Coordinates of C-alpha atoms and ligand atoms in Angstrom, one line a residue:
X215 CA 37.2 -52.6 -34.6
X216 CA 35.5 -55.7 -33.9
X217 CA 35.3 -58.0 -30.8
X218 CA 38.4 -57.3 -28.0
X219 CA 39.1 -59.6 -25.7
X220 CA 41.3 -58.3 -22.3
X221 CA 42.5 -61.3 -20.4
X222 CA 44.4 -62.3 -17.3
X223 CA 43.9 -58.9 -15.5
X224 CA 42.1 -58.0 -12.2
X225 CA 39.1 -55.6 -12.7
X226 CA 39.5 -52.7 -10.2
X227 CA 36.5 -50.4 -10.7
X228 CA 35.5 -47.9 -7.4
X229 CA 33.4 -50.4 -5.5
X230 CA 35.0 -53.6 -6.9
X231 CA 38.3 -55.7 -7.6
X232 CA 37.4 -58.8 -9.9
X233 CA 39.2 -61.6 -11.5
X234 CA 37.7 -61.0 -14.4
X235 CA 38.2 -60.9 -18.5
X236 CA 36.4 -58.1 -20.0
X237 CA 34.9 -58.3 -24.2
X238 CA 34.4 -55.0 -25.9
X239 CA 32.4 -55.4 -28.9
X240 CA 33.4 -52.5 -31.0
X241 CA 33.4 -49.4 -28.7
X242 CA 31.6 -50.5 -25.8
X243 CA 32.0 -53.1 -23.1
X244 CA 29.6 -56.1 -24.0
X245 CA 30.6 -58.2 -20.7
X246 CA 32.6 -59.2 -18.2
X247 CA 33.5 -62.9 -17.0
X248 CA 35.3 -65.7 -15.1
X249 CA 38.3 -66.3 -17.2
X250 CA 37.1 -69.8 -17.1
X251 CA 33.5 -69.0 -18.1
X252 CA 33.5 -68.5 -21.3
X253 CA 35.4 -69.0 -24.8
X254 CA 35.5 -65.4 -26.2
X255 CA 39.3 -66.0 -27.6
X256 CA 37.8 -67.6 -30.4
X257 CA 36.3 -65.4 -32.6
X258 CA 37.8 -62.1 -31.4
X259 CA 39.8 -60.0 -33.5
X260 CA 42.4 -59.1 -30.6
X261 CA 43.1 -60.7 -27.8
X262 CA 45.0 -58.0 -24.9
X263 CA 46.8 -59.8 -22.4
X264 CA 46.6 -58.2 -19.0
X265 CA 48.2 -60.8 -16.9
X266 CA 50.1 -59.6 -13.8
X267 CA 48.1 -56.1 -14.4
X268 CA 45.5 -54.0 -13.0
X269 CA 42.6 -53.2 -15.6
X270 CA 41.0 -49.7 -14.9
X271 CA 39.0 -47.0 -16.5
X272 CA 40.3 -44.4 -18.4
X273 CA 41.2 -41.6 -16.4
X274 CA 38.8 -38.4 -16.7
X275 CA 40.5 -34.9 -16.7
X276 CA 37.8 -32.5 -16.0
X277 CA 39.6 -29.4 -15.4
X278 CA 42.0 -28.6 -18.7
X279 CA 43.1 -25.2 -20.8
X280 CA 44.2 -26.1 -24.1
X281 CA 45.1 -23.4 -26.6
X282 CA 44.4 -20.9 -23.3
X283 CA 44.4 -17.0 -24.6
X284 CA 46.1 -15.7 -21.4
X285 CA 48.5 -12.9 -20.9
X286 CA 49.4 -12.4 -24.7
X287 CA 50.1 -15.3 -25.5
X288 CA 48.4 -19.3 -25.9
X289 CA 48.7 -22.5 -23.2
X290 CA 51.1 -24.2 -25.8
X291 CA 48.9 -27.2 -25.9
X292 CA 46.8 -27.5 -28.5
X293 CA 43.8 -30.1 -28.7
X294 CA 45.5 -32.4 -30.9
X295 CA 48.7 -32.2 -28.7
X296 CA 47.0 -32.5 -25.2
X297 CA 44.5 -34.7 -25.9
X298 CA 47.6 -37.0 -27.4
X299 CA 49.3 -36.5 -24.3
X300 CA 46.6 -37.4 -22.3
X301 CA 45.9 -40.9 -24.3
X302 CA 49.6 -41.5 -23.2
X303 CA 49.3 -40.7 -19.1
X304 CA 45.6 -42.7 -19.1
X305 CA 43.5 -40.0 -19.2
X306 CA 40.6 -40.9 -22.2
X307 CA 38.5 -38.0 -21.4
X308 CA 38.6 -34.2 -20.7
X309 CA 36.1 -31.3 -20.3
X310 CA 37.9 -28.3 -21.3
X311 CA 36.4 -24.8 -20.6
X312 CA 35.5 -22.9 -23.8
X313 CA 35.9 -19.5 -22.8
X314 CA 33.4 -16.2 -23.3
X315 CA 35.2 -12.9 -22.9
X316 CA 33.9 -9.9 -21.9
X317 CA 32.0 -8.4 -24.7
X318 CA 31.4 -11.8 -26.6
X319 CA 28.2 -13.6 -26.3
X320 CA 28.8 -16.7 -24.5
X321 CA 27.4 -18.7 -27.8
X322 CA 29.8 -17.3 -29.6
X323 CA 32.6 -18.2 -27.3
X324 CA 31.0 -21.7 -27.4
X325 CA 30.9 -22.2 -31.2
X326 CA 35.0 -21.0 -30.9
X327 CA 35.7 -24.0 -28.1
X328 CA 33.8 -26.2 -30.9
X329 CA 35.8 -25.2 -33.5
X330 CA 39.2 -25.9 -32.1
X331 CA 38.3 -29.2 -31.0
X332 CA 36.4 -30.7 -34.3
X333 CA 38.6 -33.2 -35.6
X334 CA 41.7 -33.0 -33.3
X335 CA 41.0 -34.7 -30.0
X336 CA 42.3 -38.3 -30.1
X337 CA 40.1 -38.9 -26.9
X338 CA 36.3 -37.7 -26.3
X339 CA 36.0 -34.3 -24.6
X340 CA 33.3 -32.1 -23.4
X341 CA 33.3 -28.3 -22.2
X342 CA 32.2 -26.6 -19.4
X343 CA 31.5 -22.5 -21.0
X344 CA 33.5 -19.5 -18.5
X345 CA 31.0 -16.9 -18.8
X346 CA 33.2 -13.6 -18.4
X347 CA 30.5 -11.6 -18.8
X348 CA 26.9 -12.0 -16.9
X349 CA 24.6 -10.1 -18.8
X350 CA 20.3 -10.8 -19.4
X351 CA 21.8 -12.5 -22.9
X352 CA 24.7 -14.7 -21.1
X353 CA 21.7 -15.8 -18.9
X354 CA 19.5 -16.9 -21.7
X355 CA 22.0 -18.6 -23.5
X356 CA 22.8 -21.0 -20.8
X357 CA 19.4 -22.8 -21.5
X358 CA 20.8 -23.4 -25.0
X359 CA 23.9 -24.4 -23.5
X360 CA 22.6 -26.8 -21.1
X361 CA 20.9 -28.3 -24.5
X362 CA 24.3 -28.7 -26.3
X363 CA 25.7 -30.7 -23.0
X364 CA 27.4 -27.6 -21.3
X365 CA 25.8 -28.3 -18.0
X366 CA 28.5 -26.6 -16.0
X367 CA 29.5 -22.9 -15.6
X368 CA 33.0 -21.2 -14.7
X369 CA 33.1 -18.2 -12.9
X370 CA 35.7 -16.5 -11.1
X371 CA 36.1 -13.9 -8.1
X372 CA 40.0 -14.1 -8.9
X373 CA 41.5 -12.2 -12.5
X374 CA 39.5 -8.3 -11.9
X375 CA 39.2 -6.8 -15.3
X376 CA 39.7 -10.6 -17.0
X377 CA 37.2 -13.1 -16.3
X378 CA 36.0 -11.6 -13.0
X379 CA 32.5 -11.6 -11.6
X380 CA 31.4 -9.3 -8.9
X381 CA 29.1 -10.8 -6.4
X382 CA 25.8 -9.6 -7.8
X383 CA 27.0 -11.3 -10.9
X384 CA 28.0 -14.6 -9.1
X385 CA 24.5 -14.5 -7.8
X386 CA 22.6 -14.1 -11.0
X387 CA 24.6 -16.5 -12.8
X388 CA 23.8 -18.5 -9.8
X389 CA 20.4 -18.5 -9.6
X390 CA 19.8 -19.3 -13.0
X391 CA 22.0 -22.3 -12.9
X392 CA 19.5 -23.1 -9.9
X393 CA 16.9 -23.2 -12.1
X394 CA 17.8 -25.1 -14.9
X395 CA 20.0 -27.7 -13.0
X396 CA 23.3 -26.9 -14.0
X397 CA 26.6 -26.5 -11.9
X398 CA 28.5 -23.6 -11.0
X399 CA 32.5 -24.0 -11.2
X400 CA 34.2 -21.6 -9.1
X401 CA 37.6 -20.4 -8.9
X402 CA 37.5 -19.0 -5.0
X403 CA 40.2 -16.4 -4.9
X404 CA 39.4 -12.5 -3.5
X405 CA 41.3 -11.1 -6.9
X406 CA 40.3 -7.2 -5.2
X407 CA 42.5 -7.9 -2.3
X408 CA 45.1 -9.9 -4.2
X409 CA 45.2 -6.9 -7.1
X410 CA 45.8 -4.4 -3.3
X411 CA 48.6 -6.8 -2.4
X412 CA 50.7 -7.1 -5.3
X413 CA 50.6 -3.8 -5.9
X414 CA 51.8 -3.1 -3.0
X415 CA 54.6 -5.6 -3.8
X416 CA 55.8 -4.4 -7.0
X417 CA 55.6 -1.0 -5.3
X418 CA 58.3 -2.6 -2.9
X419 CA 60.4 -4.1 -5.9
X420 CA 59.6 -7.8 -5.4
X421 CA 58.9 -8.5 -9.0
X422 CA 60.3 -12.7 -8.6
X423 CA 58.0 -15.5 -9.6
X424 CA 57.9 -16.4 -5.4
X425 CA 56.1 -12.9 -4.8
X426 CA 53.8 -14.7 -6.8
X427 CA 53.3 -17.6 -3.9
X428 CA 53.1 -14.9 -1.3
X429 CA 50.6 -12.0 -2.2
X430 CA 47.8 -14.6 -3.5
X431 CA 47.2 -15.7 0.7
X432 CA 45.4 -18.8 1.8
X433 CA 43.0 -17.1 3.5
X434 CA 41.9 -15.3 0.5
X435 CA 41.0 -18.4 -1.1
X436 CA 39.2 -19.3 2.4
X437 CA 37.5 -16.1 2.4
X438 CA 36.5 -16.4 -1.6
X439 CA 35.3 -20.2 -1.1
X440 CA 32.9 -19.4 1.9
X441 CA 31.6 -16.4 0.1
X442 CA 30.3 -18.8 -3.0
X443 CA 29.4 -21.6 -0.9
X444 CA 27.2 -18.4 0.8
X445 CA 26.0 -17.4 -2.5
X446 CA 25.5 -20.8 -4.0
X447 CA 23.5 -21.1 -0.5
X448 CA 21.1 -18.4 -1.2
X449 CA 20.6 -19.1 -5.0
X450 CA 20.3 -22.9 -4.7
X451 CA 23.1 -23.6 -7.1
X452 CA 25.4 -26.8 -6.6
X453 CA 28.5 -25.6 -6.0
X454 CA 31.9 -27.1 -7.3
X455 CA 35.5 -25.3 -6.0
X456 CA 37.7 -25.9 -8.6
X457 CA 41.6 -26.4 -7.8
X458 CA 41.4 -26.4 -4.3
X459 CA 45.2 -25.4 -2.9
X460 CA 44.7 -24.4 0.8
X461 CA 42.8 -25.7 3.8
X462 CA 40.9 -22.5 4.8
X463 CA 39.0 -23.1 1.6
X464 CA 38.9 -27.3 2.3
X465 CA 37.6 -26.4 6.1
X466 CA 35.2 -24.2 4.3
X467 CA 34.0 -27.0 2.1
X468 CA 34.0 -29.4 5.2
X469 CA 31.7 -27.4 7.0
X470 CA 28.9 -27.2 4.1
X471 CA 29.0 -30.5 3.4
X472 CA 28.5 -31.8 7.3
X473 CA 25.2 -29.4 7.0
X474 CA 24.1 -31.6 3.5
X475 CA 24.5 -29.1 1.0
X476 CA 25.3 -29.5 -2.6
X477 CA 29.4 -28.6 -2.1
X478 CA 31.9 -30.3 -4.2
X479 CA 35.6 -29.6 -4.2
X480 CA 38.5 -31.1 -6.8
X481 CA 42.4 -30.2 -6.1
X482 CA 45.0 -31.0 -8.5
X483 CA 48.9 -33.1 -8.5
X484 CA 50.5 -29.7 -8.5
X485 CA 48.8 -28.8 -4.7
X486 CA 49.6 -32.1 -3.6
X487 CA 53.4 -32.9 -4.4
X488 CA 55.3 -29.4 -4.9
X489 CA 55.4 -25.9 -2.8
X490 CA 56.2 -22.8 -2.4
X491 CA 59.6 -23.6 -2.5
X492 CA 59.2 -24.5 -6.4
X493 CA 58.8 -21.0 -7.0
X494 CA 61.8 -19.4 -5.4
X495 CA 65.6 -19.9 -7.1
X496 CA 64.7 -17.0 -9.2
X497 CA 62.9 -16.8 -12.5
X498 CA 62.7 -20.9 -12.6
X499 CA 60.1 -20.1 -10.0
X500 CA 58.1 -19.0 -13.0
X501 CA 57.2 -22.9 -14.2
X502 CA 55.2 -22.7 -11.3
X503 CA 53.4 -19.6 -11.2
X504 CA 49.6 -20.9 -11.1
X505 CA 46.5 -19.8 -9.4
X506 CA 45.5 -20.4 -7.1
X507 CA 49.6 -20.4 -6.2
X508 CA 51.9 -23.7 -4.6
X509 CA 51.6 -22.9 -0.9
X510 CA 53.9 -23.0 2.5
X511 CA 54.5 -26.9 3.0
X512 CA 54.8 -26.0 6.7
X513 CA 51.3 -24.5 6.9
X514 CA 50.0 -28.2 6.2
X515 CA 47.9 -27.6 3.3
X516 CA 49.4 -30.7 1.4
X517 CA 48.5 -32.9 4.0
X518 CA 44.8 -31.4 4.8
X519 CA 43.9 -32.2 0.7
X520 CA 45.2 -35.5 0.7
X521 CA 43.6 -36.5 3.9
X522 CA 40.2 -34.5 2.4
X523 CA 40.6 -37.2 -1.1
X524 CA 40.4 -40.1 1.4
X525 CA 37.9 -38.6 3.6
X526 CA 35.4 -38.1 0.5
X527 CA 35.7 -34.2 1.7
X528 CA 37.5 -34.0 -1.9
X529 CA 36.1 -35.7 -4.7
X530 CA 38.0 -35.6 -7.7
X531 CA 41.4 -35.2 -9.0
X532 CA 41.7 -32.8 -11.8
X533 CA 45.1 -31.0 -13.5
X534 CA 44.5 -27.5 -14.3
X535 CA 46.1 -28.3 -17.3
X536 CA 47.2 -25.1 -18.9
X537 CA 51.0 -25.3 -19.9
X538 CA 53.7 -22.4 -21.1
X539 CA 56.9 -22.7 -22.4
X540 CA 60.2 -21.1 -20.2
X541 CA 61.7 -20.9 -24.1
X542 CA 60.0 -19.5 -27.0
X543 CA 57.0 -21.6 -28.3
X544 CA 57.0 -22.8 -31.9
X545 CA 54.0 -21.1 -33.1
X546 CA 53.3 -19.2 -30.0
X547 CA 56.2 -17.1 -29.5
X548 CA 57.2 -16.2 -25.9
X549 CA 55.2 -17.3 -22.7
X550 CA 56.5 -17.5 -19.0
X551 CA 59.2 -14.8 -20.1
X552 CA 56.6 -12.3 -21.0
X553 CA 57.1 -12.0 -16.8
X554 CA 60.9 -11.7 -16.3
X555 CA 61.0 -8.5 -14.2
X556 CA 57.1 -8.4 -13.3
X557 CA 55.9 -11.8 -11.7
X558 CA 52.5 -10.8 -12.4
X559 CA 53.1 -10.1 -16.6
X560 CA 54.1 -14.2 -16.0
X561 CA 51.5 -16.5 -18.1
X562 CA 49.4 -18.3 -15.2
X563 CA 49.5 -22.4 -15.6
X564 CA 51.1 -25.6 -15.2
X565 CA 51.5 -28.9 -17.5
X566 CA 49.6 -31.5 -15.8
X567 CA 47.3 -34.0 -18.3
X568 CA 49.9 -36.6 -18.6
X569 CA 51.2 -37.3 -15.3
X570 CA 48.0 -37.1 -13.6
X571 CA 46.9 -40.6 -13.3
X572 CA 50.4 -41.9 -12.4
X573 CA 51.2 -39.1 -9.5
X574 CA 48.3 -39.5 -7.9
X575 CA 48.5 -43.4 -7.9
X576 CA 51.9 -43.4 -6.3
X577 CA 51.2 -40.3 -3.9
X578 CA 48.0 -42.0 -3.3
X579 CA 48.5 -45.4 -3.2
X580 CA 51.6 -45.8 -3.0
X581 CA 51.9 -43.8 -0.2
X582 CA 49.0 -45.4 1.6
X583 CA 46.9 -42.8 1.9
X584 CA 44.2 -44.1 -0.7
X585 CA 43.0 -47.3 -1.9
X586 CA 43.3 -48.3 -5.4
X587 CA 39.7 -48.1 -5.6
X588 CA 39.6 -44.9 -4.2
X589 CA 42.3 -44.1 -7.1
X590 CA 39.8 -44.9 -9.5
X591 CA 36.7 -43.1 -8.1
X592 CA 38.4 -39.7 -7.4
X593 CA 40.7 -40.0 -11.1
X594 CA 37.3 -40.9 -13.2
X595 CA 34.4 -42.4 -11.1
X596 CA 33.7 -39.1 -9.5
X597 CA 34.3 -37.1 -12.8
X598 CA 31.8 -38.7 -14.8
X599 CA 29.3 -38.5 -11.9
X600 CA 30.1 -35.2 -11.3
X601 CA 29.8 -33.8 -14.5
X602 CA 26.5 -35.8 -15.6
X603 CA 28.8 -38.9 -18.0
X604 CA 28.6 -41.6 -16.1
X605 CA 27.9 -44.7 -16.6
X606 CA 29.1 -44.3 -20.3
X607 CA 32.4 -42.8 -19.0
X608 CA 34.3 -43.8 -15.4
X609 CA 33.8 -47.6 -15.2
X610 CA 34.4 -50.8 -16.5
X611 CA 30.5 -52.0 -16.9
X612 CA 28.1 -54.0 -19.6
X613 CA 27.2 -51.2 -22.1
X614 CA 30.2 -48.6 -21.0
X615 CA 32.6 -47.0 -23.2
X616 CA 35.7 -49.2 -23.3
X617 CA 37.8 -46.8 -22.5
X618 CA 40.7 -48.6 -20.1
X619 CA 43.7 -48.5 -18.9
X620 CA 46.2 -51.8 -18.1
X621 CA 47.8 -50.5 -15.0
X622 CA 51.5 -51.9 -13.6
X623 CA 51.1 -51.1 -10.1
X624 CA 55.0 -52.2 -9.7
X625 CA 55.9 -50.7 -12.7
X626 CA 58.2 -47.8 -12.7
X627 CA 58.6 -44.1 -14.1
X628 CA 61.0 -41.1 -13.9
X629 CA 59.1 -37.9 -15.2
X630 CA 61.2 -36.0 -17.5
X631 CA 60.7 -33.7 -20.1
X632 CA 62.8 -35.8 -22.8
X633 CA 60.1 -38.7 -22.7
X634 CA 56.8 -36.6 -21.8
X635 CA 54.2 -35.6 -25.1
X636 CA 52.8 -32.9 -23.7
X637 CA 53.8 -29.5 -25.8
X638 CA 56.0 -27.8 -22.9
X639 CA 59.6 -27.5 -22.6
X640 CA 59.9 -28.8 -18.6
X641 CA 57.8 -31.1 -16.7
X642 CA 57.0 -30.1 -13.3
X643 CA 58.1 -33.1 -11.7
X644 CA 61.5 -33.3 -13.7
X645 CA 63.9 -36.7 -12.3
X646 CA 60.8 -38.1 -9.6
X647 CA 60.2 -41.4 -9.6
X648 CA 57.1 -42.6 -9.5
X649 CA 55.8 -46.1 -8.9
X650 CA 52.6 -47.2 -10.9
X651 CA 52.6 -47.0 -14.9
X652 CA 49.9 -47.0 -17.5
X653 CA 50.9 -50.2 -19.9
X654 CA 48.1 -50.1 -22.4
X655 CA 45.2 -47.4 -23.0
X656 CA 42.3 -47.8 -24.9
X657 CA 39.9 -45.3 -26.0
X658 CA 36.3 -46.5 -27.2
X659 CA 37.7 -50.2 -27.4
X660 CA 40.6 -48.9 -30.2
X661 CA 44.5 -49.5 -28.4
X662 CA 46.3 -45.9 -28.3
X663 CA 48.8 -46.8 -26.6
X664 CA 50.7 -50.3 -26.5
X665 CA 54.6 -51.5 -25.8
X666 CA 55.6 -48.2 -25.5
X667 CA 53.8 -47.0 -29.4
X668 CA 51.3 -44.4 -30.0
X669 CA 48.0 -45.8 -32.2
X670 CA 45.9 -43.1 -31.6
X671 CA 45.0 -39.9 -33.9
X672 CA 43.5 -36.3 -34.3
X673 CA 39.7 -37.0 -34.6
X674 CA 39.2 -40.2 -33.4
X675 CA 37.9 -38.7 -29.9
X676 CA 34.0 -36.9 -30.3
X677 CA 32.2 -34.5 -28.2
X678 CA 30.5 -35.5 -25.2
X679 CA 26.9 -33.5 -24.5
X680 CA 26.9 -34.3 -20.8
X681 CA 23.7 -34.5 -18.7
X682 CA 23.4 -32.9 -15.8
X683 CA 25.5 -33.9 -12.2
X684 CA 24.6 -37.4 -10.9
X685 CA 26.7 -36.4 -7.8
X686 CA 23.7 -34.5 -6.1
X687 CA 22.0 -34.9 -2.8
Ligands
DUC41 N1 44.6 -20.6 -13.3 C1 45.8 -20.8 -13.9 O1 46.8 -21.1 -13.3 N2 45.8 -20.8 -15.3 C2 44.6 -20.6 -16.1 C3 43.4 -20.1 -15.3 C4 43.5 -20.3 -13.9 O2 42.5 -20.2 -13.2
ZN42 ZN1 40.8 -21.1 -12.2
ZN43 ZN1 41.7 -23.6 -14.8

């Protein structure tokens, strides 16, 4: 690869804005300058001109499904296809969740999660391991996890009979975390009540995707997020609420944090530009079934998360990434259809890992709710701290990865499903126009992505065995 040179472009990291060229020497930065100070054109093998453009770090997905088992069928993204579509929205990192089911040891789920990913990701990935089933052996085999870089666990009071955890679980899995330093991920949703209230639903007939919306309430991920922050409490365990949707469950996080303890929260694009609306008009609702669910735009939860990202309440940005086709999948067969008739038969997930870093920029700052350096920190600053990768990964620094994005702050975008790469049939966001585009991406000082052309390839990303959170009090 040899010796890169970017020119011309302002340096926005989280704490700083510089006028500044940056030299990568091979796959890592080797410094930055004074355009003035230095003569690094001659000599380098590429030259990247970023006048007139922002010049960021590579986004950092933490939260992504790809090749999900759910419901009968597979998220419809594979590694090699998300991790592609990724490179092209900015994103040059993800940590996945490998995924043990019940009955499986959590090893064993681990080794699968390898398997898929060896020699497909075009960008560098990690996992965090959903441990389905807390056993004495699943305990155990987090020690060995934490030595393979899975510092972070999933577990989830949402999905009974799935990848549920009862309390006593929760606190097990908890307390050992506690003791070898590792983080719990938590999806904070009561799923006993839920299961109670869409019963009750279908019972009544209401089988649409927007029945969906209504029996998963708010409070219920209120109730479920200041149960583990209670738990995490007792056990010592950091705690990070994975895509946060409602302000019960922000308030919740608000109120731990004010008393110092170890409470971390991401939400995702989906929470913070669409709504309960989206899934009404029938079984088109179904591109957004999710959980948690969209929620009531009137209630104010949209506003309460993007006030908590510029309040620090929230501290990172993450997708959820876990697409389905509305048609038949190529390999996969049928997805969100497996639900016409029975919203909850309808395969939970959203598309998300390539418009993530261009929403939030023009929701964010855009919008003028966020700075750009506030962008940065909650879209990969925050990700690499959190999950124990930083400062390899979520800055522009002597010695970091070169992964970078050239950012057009004026540049422009319509979100479609004719020009997106992820492997779904709609985008989310069809016909918005955003304002902020990724220009150029590079991943480990190699250009992915450049005039509009794709450079990158299956295998040129690696595993990342992360250390543990640097986000800690
Ligand atoms: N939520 C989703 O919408 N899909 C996959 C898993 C999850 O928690
Ligand atoms: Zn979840
Ligand atoms: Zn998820």
């Amino acid at each position: 690869m040899g010796r890169t040179v970017i020119t011309g472009g302002t340096v926005v990291t989280a704490t700083e804005n510089m006028t500044a060229d940056v030299l990568i020497d091979g796959s890592t930065v080797a410094a930055l300058a004074a355009p003035d100070a230095h003569n690094w054109a001659e000599g380098a093998d590429r030259i990247v001109d970023a006048s007139g453009l922002l010049v960021i770090p590579g986004g950092i997905d933490v939260h992504t499904h790809m090749e999900l088992p759910f419901g009968g069928t597979y998220s419809s993204d594979t590694f090699e296809t998300g991790s592609r579509a990724a490179a092209w929205g900015g994103t040059t990192t993800i940590i996945d969740f490998a995924v043990q089911v019940k009955g499986q040891t959590a090893l064993e789920g681990y080794e699968a999660w390898m398997e898929k990913a060896e020699g497909n990701c075009a960008i560098d990935y990690g996992f965090h391991m959903i441990t389905g089933d807390i056993n004495d052996q699943t305990l155990k085999e987090m020690d060995i996890l934490m030595d393979e870089g899975v510092t972070s666990f999933k577990l989830f009071m949402a999905y009974p009979g799935v990848f549920y955890s009862d309390d006593g679980e929760i606190l097990r899995a908890m307390q050992k975390a506690a003791e070898i330093g590792a983080v719990i991920c938590m999806h904070a949703e009561n799923g006993i009540a839920i299961d109670v209230l869409v019963e009750q639903a279908l019972a009544r007939g209401e089988t649409d995707p927007i029945y969906h919306g209504i029996v998963r309430r708010s409070i219920l991920e209120g109730e479920a997020t200041n149960r583990a922050i209670a738990l995490a409490d007792v056990s010592g365990a950091p705690l990070y609420i994975v895509h946060m949707s409602a302000q019960e469950s922000l308030d919740a996080v608000i109120a731990a944090r004010d008393l110092g303890k170890n409470v971390f929260a991401e939400t995702c694009p989906q929470y913070l530009f669409l709504d309960l609306d989206n899934l009404g008009n029938g079984f088109d609702g179904a591109k957004y079934v999710a959980s948690p669910p969209l929620r009531d735009r009137a209630e104010g939860h949209q506003e309460r998360l993007w006030r908590g990202l510029a309040t620090n309440d929230l501290q990172v940005v993450s997708t959820d990434h876990c697409p389905f086709c509305m048609g038949d999948h190529h390999t996969f067969g049928t997805q969100k259809q497996l639900g016409v008739g029975d919203f909850t038969k309808i395969p939970n997930g959203m598309p998300g890992v390539e418009p993530r870093m261009e929403l939030i920029h023009h929701g964010g700052v855009g919008e003028g709710r966020i700075s750009m350096n506030r962008f940065v920190e909650i879209t990969a600053t925050n990700p690499a701290k959190m999950f124990g990768m930083h400062p390899k990964k979520g800055t522009i620094a002597v010695g970091a990865d070169a992964d970078i994005v050239l950012w057009d702050p004026t540049g422009k975008r319509t979100m479609s499903v004719e020009t997106h790469h992820m492997d779904v049939d709609y985008s989310a966001y069809e016909g918005l126009e955003v304002t902020g585009t990724v220009e150029t991406v590079l991943s480990k000082g190699k250009v992915m992505v450049e005039n509009g052309e794709y450079h990158g390839k299956a295998g040129d990303g690696a595993y990342i065995k992360r250390g543990t959170s640097q986000m800690l009090i």
